[in-house]
Coordinates of C-alpha atoms and ligand atoms in Angstrom, one line a residue:
X13 CA 33.6 -24.3 70.3
X14 CA 32.2 -27.6 69.0
X15 CA 29.9 -29.7 71.2
X16 CA 30.7 -33.3 72.0
X17 CA 27.9 -34.7 74.2
X18 CA 28.7 -38.2 75.6
X19 CA 25.2 -38.5 77.0
X20 CA 22.2 -40.6 76.4
X21 CA 19.8 -37.7 77.0
X22 CA 21.1 -34.3 75.8
X23 CA 18.2 -32.2 74.4
X24 CA 19.3 -32.1 70.7
X25 CA 21.7 -35.0 70.2
X26 CA 21.2 -37.3 73.2
X27 CA 22.4 -40.8 72.5
X28 CA 23.9 -39.9 69.1
X29 CA 27.5 -40.0 70.4
X30 CA 26.9 -41.9 73.7
X31 CA 29.6 -44.5 73.0
X32 CA 33.2 -43.4 73.4
X33 CA 34.0 -44.4 69.8
X34 CA 31.1 -42.4 68.4
X35 CA 32.0 -39.4 70.5
X36 CA 35.7 -39.5 69.5
X37 CA 34.8 -39.8 65.8
X38 CA 32.3 -36.9 66.3
X39 CA 35.0 -34.7 68.0
X40 CA 37.5 -35.5 65.2
X41 CA 34.9 -34.5 62.6
X42 CA 34.2 -31.2 64.4
X43 CA 37.9 -30.5 64.4
X44 CA 38.2 -31.2 60.7
X45 CA 35.2 -28.9 60.1
X46 CA 37.1 -26.0 61.7
X47 CA 36.3 -26.1 65.5
X48 CA 38.9 -24.1 67.5
X49 CA 38.0 -25.8 70.7
X50 CA 35.9 -28.9 71.7
X51 CA 33.6 -29.1 74.7
X52 CA 33.2 -32.7 76.0
X53 CA 30.3 -33.2 78.4
X54 CA 29.0 -36.4 80.2
X55 CA 25.9 -34.9 81.9
X56 CA 22.9 -33.3 80.3
X57 CA 21.8 -30.0 81.7
X58 CA 18.6 -29.7 79.7
X59 CA 15.6 -28.5 81.8
X60 CA 14.5 -31.3 84.2
X61 CA 17.7 -33.4 83.7
X62 CA 18.9 -35.1 86.9
X63 CA 22.4 -35.2 88.2
X64 CA 24.8 -38.0 87.1
X65 CA 27.1 -39.7 89.6
X66 CA 30.7 -38.3 89.2
X67 CA 32.1 -41.8 88.7
X68 CA 29.7 -42.4 85.8
X69 CA 30.3 -38.9 84.3
X70 CA 34.1 -39.6 84.4
X71 CA 33.6 -43.1 82.9
X72 CA 31.7 -41.5 80.0
X73 CA 34.1 -38.7 79.2
X74 CA 37.7 -39.8 80.1
X75 CA 38.3 -42.1 77.1
X76 CA 36.9 -39.4 74.8
X77 CA 39.1 -36.6 76.4
X78 CA 42.2 -38.9 76.3
X79 CA 41.7 -39.7 72.6
X80 CA 40.9 -36.1 71.6
X81 CA 43.7 -34.5 73.5
X82 CA 46.1 -35.4 70.7
X83 CA 44.3 -32.8 68.5
X84 CA 46.0 -29.5 68.1
X85 CA 43.1 -27.6 69.7
X86 CA 42.1 -27.2 73.4
X87 CA 39.6 -29.7 74.9
X88 CA 37.1 -28.3 77.4
X89 CA 35.2 -30.4 80.0
X90 CA 31.6 -29.4 80.5
X91 CA 30.9 -30.3 84.1
X92 CA 29.6 -28.8 87.4
X93 CA 31.7 -31.1 89.5
X94 CA 35.2 -30.4 90.8
X95 CA 36.3 -34.1 90.9
X96 CA 35.2 -34.5 87.3
X97 CA 37.0 -31.3 86.3
X98 CA 40.2 -32.5 88.0
X99 CA 40.0 -36.0 86.4
X100 CA 39.3 -34.5 83.0
X101 CA 42.3 -32.1 83.2
X102 CA 44.5 -35.0 84.2
X103 CA 43.3 -36.8 81.1
X104 CA 44.2 -33.9 78.9
X105 CA 41.4 -31.3 79.1
X106 CA 42.7 -27.7 79.2
X107 CA 39.5 -25.8 79.8
X108 CA 36.6 -26.1 82.4
X109 CA 33.1 -25.1 81.3
X110 CA 30.8 -25.0 84.4
X111 CA 27.1 -24.2 83.7
X112 CA 26.7 -23.5 87.4
X113 CA 29.4 -20.9 87.6
X114 CA 30.8 -22.6 90.7
X115 CA 27.4 -22.7 92.6
X116 CA 26.8 -26.4 92.3
X117 CA 30.0 -27.8 93.9
X118 CA 31.6 -25.6 96.6
X119 CA 35.0 -27.0 95.7
X120 CA 34.8 -26.1 92.0
X121 CA 36.3 -22.6 92.1
X122 CA 39.3 -23.6 94.3
X123 CA 39.9 -26.7 92.1
X124 CA 39.8 -24.6 88.9
X125 CA 42.2 -22.1 90.5
X126 CA 44.6 -24.9 91.4
X127 CA 44.3 -26.5 87.9
X128 CA 45.1 -23.0 86.4
X129 CA 43.2 -23.5 83.2
X130 CA 40.6 -21.3 81.5
X131 CA 37.3 -21.5 83.5
X132 CA 33.9 -20.6 82.0
X133 CA 31.5 -19.4 84.6
X134 CA 27.9 -19.5 83.2
X135 CA 24.9 -17.8 84.7
X136 CA 21.9 -19.9 85.6
X137 CA 18.9 -18.9 87.7
X138 CA 18.2 -22.0 89.7
X139 CA 19.6 -25.5 89.1
X140 CA 18.8 -27.2 85.8
X141 CA 16.4 -29.5 87.6
X142 CA 14.1 -26.6 88.3
X143 CA 15.4 -23.7 86.3
X144 CA 12.5 -23.4 83.8
X145 CA 9.8 -23.7 86.4
X146 CA 9.2 -19.9 86.9
X147 CA 12.2 -17.7 85.9
X148 CA 11.6 -14.1 86.9
X149 CA 13.6 -10.9 86.4
X150 CA 13.0 -7.2 86.5
X151 CA 15.6 -6.2 84.0
X152 CA 17.2 -9.5 82.9
X153 CA 20.3 -7.9 81.3
X154 CA 21.1 -5.8 84.4
X155 CA 20.4 -8.7 86.7
X156 CA 22.4 -11.3 84.7
X157 CA 25.2 -8.7 84.4
X158 CA 25.3 -8.1 88.1
X159 CA 25.2 -11.9 88.9
X160 CA 28.1 -12.5 86.5
X161 CA 30.0 -9.7 88.1
X162 CA 29.6 -11.2 91.5
X163 CA 30.5 -14.7 90.2
X164 CA 33.5 -13.3 88.5
X165 CA 34.6 -11.8 91.8
X166 CA 34.1 -15.1 93.6
X167 CA 36.2 -16.8 91.0
X168 CA 39.0 -14.2 91.5
X169 CA 38.8 -14.5 95.3
X170 CA 39.1 -18.3 95.0
X171 CA 42.4 -17.8 93.1
X172 CA 41.3 -18.1 89.4
X173 CA 43.5 -15.7 87.4
X174 CA 41.7 -13.0 85.5
X175 CA 43.3 -14.2 82.2
X176 CA 41.6 -17.6 82.8
X177 CA 38.1 -16.2 83.4
X178 CA 35.4 -16.5 80.7
X179 CA 31.8 -15.4 81.4
X180 CA 28.5 -16.7 79.8
X181 CA 25.0 -15.3 80.3
X182 CA 23.6 -18.8 80.0
X183 CA 21.0 -18.6 77.2
X184 CA 18.1 -20.9 78.0
X185 CA 19.2 -21.5 81.6
X186 CA 16.5 -20.2 83.9
X187 CA 15.2 -17.8 81.3
X188 CA 12.1 -17.3 79.2
X189 CA 12.0 -16.2 75.6
X190 CA 11.9 -12.5 76.5
X191 CA 14.8 -12.9 78.8
X192 CA 16.9 -14.7 76.2
X193 CA 16.0 -12.1 73.6
X194 CA 16.9 -9.2 75.9
X195 CA 20.3 -10.7 76.6
X196 CA 21.1 -11.4 73.0
X197 CA 19.8 -7.9 71.8
X198 CA 21.8 -6.1 74.6
X199 CA 24.9 -8.4 74.7
X200 CA 27.2 -5.4 74.4
X201 CA 26.2 -4.4 77.9
X202 CA 28.1 -7.5 79.2
X203 CA 31.3 -6.4 77.4
X204 CA 32.2 -4.0 80.2
X205 CA 32.6 -6.9 82.6
X206 CA 36.0 -7.1 81.1
X207 CA 36.2 -10.8 80.4
X208 CA 35.8 -12.8 77.2
X209 CA 32.2 -13.8 76.6
X210 CA 31.1 -17.3 75.6
X211 CA 27.5 -17.8 74.2
X212 CA 25.6 -21.0 73.7
X213 CA 22.6 -20.6 71.4
X214 CA 22.9 -23.7 69.3
X215 CA 19.5 -25.4 68.6
X216 CA 18.0 -24.0 71.8
X217 CA 14.2 -23.8 72.3
X218 CA 14.0 -20.0 72.0
X219 CA 14.7 -20.5 68.3
X220 CA 11.8 -22.9 67.9
X221 CA 9.6 -20.3 69.7
X222 CA 10.6 -17.6 67.3
X223 CA 10.1 -19.6 64.1
X224 CA 6.5 -20.4 65.2
X225 CA 7.1 -24.1 64.9
X226 CA 4.2 -24.7 67.2
X227 CA 1.7 -23.1 64.7
X228 CA 3.3 -25.1 61.9
X229 CA 2.6 -28.4 63.5
X230 CA -0.5 -29.1 61.4
X231 CA 1.1 -28.7 58.0
X232 CA 4.6 -30.0 58.6
X233 CA 4.8 -33.6 57.6
X234 CA 5.2 -36.5 60.0
X235 CA 5.5 -34.5 63.1
X236 CA 8.8 -32.9 61.9
X237 CA 7.9 -29.7 63.6
X238 CA 10.6 -27.9 65.7
X239 CA 13.1 -30.7 66.3
X240 CA 16.2 -29.2 67.9
X241 CA 18.3 -30.5 65.0
X242 CA 16.2 -28.6 62.6
X243 CA 16.9 -25.2 64.3
X244 CA 20.0 -24.6 62.2
X245 CA 18.8 -21.5 60.3
X246 CA 17.9 -19.8 63.6
X247 CA 21.2 -21.0 65.2
X248 CA 23.2 -19.4 62.4
X249 CA 21.3 -16.1 62.7
X250 CA 21.7 -16.0 66.5
X251 CA 25.4 -17.1 66.4
X252 CA 26.2 -14.3 63.9
X253 CA 24.4 -11.8 66.0
X254 CA 26.4 -12.9 69.1
X255 CA 29.7 -12.6 67.3
X256 CA 28.8 -9.2 65.8
X257 CA 27.8 -8.0 69.3
X258 CA 31.1 -9.1 70.9
X259 CA 30.9 -12.8 71.8
X260 CA 34.4 -14.3 71.8
X261 CA 33.4 -17.9 71.7
X262 CA 30.2 -19.5 70.4
X263 CA 29.3 -23.1 71.5
X264 CA 27.7 -24.9 68.6
X265 CA 26.7 -28.4 67.4
X266 CA 26.9 -27.6 63.6
X267 CA 30.5 -26.4 63.3
X268 CA 30.9 -26.5 59.5
X269 CA 27.7 -24.5 58.8
X270 CA 28.4 -21.9 61.6
X271 CA 32.0 -21.4 60.4
X272 CA 31.0 -20.9 56.8
X273 CA 28.4 -18.3 57.9
X274 CA 31.0 -16.5 60.0
X275 CA 33.6 -16.5 57.2
X276 CA 31.1 -15.0 54.8
X277 CA 29.7 -12.5 57.3
X278 CA 33.3 -11.4 58.1
X279 CA 34.2 -11.0 54.4
X280 CA 31.1 -8.9 53.8
X281 CA 32.0 -6.6 56.7
X282 CA 35.6 -6.0 55.6
X283 CA 36.2 -2.5 54.3
X284 CA 36.5 -2.1 50.6
X285 CA 40.1 -2.5 49.5
X286 CA 41.9 -2.4 46.1
X287 CA 41.9 0.2 43.4
X288 CA 38.7 2.2 43.0
X289 CA 37.0 3.0 39.7
X290 CA 36.4 6.5 38.6
Ligands
HH2_323 N1 24.5 -25.0 77.0 C1 24.4 -26.3 77.2 C2 25.4 -27.0 77.8 N2 26.5 -26.4 78.2 N3 27.8 -24.4 78.5 C3 27.9 -23.1 78.3 N4 29.0 -22.4 78.8 N5 26.9 -22.3 77.7 C4 25.8 -22.9 77.3 O1 24.9 -22.2 76.8 C5 25.6 -24.3 77.4 C6 26.7 -25.0 78.1 C7 23.2 -27.0 76.7 O2 23.4 -27.6 75.5 P1 23.7 -29.1 75.1 O3 25.1 -29.5 75.5 O4 23.5 -29.2 73.6 O5 22.6 -30.0 75.8 P2 22.6 -30.8 77.1 O6 22.9 -29.9 78.3 O7 21.2 -31.4 77.1 O8 23.7 -31.8 77.0

């Protein structure tokens, strides 16, 4: 899943594709690079971001979705709002990606059910405005698993079909480094929920924490320490681990690099074929 952020303030590419023309070109490039799905968003959910008015969110994304919907791949809308999801689907989107898992807008689950398109329910402890203030868990994997199970049930009760349900543990959303690491190390425990899993690790701050970028601050030139767009090596390592542990979809900014890494990793995993030597 390639990321198309039509936002002035996303954490890693805010403002880069904020005009419809730039976002459309970016989406077309990601498709050419091998994306199987594009996720178009008009509201940043980075820690501390504030809510965007639905009319403004629609104004940002509709021209982009309309233009990209002629591509031969599905277009997803990254939104927490039912009115935005409905407008986006009318404009050609065929997936809904909701980082609140239906907890932000009480109409979202019924709307997604009526629209009858794949719906990604992501886990987030607390709203993005406050989520990183003090996230706490006993066993983060067990708790996120249980929360996703309950969300999944709420989705089905609202009429979303099981075939349309995708779950996401929400890496970086209301989670500290140790919580993110536990979820990624024990991703297999979420498989038994019985739904496809989507993971978003791309350029996230847990990668900067692991690479020790803070300590490198002094010797990296010109303040180029730990910019999100420099977290590509860590993104690839984390993305591969996710796929090897059972993720069905990974949401990434750097489609070409991630796809190349996946193709090579897959080739290296294939069992030996062809004639042997004696
Ligand atoms: N992460 C972000 C946004 N949407 N959706 C899902 N399902 N899973 C994620 O992990 C996820 C997501 C945050 O990344 P980004 O879009 O790059 O930044 P921002 O929210 O600042 O626009």
